[in-house]
Amino acid sequence: MLLALVALAGLAGLAARPAWAQSTVAEGQKLAFDRGKGNCLTCHVIKGGDLPGTIGPELKDLKAKYPDRSELAAILFDETKRNPQTMMPPFGRNRILTEQEINAIVDFLQTL
């Protein structure tokens, strides 16, 4: 009985999530998996993605690793500022992704 109540509470929390937040997560996943845009799967393993690369770390538990979403957004914008030796493209600095697209990808990554 207690387990059922906990499950219902969790589902209620998902249902209460604003529709715009769910749509930005979906858009972020689409961008992250798009080989012509975010292209994250070229280097990273991401749950739900196919043909992942192994150059970068597996993308999981990112909300715990980066509780400040602005840090994760900065990594996507230009990781060379934090790590000059990175192989990660500066998606924002090189205008591969817009600020809005980076924010959508961060929304998605924080669900992993």
Coordinates of C-alpha atoms in Angstrom, one line a residue:
M1 CA 0.0 0.0 0.0
L2 CA 2.8 2.4 0.9
L3 CA 4.6 1.6 -2.3
A4 CA 1.5 2.3 -4.3
L5 CA 1.1 5.7 -2.5
V6 CA 4.7 6.6 -3.3
A7 CA 4.3 5.6 -6.9
L8 CA 1.1 7.7 -7.2
A9 CA 2.9 10.7 -5.6
G10 CA 5.7 10.4 -8.2
L11 CA 3.2 10.3 -11.0
A12 CA 1.4 13.3 -9.7
G13 CA 4.6 15.2 -9.6
L14 CA 5.2 14.3 -13.3
A15 CA 1.7 15.3 -14.2
A16 CA 2.2 18.7 -12.4
R17 CA 5.3 19.5 -14.4
P18 CA 4.5 22.3 -16.8
A19 CA 3.9 21.3 -20.4
W20 CA 6.6 23.8 -21.6
A21 CA 9.2 22.0 -19.4
Q22 CA 8.3 18.7 -20.9
S23 CA 8.5 20.1 -24.4
T24 CA 11.9 21.7 -23.8
V25 CA 13.2 18.3 -22.5
A26 CA 11.9 16.6 -25.7
E27 CA 13.4 19.3 -27.9
G28 CA 16.7 19.0 -26.0
Q29 CA 16.8 15.2 -26.5
K30 CA 16.0 15.7 -30.2
L31 CA 18.9 18.2 -30.5
A32 CA 21.3 16.1 -28.5
F33 CA 20.6 13.1 -30.7
D34 CA 20.6 15.0 -34.0
R35 CA 23.8 14.2 -35.9
G36 CA 23.7 17.6 -37.6
K37 CA 23.1 19.8 -34.6
G38 CA 24.0 18.8 -31.0
N39 CA 25.6 15.6 -32.2
C40 CA 26.3 14.4 -28.6
L41 CA 26.2 10.8 -29.5
T42 CA 29.3 11.2 -31.6
C43 CA 31.3 11.2 -28.4
H44 CA 29.0 10.2 -25.6
V45 CA 26.9 7.3 -24.5
I46 CA 23.4 8.6 -23.6
K47 CA 20.5 6.4 -22.5
G48 CA 18.1 6.0 -25.4
G49 CA 20.7 6.9 -28.0
D50 CA 22.0 4.6 -30.7
L51 CA 25.5 4.3 -32.1
P52 CA 27.2 6.2 -29.3
G53 CA 30.8 7.2 -29.3
T54 CA 33.3 6.6 -26.6
I55 CA 35.5 9.7 -26.7
G56 CA 33.7 11.5 -23.9
P57 CA 32.2 10.3 -20.6
E58 CA 28.8 8.6 -20.4
L59 CA 26.2 11.3 -19.8
K60 CA 24.3 10.2 -16.7
D61 CA 23.5 11.6 -13.3
L62 CA 24.3 15.1 -14.6
K63 CA 21.9 16.9 -12.3
A64 CA 23.8 15.5 -9.4
K65 CA 27.2 16.3 -11.0
Y66 CA 26.1 19.8 -12.1
P67 CA 23.4 21.0 -9.7
D68 CA 24.0 24.5 -11.0
R69 CA 22.6 24.3 -14.5
S70 CA 24.6 27.3 -15.6
E71 CA 27.8 25.3 -15.3
L72 CA 26.5 22.6 -17.6
A73 CA 25.3 25.3 -20.1
A74 CA 28.8 26.9 -19.9
I75 CA 30.3 23.5 -20.8
L76 CA 28.1 23.3 -23.9
F77 CA 28.7 26.9 -24.8
D78 CA 32.5 26.7 -24.7
E79 CA 34.3 24.0 -22.7
T80 CA 37.7 25.4 -23.7
K81 CA 37.3 28.2 -21.1
R82 CA 37.3 25.5 -18.4
N83 CA 39.5 23.0 -20.1
P84 CA 41.7 24.3 -22.9
Q85 CA 42.7 20.7 -23.9
T86 CA 39.1 19.5 -24.4
M87 CA 38.0 17.8 -27.6
M88 CA 34.5 19.0 -27.1
P89 CA 33.4 21.6 -29.7
P90 CA 32.4 25.0 -28.4
F91 CA 28.8 24.8 -29.6
G92 CA 27.8 28.2 -28.5
R93 CA 30.9 30.1 -29.3
N94 CA 31.0 28.7 -32.8
R95 CA 27.2 29.3 -33.2
I96 CA 26.5 25.6 -33.8
L97 CA 23.7 25.9 -31.2
T98 CA 21.8 28.9 -30.0
E99 CA 21.4 29.8 -26.4
Q100 CA 17.8 28.5 -26.5
E101 CA 19.0 25.2 -28.0
I102 CA 21.7 24.9 -25.4
N103 CA 19.2 25.5 -22.6
A104 CA 16.9 22.8 -24.1
I105 CA 19.8 20.3 -24.2
V106 CA 20.6 21.2 -20.5
D107 CA 17.0 20.5 -19.6
F108 CA 17.2 17.1 -21.3
L109 CA 20.6 16.3 -19.8
Q110 CA 19.4 17.1 -16.3
T111 CA 16.8 14.3 -16.7
L112 CA 19.5 11.6 -17.2

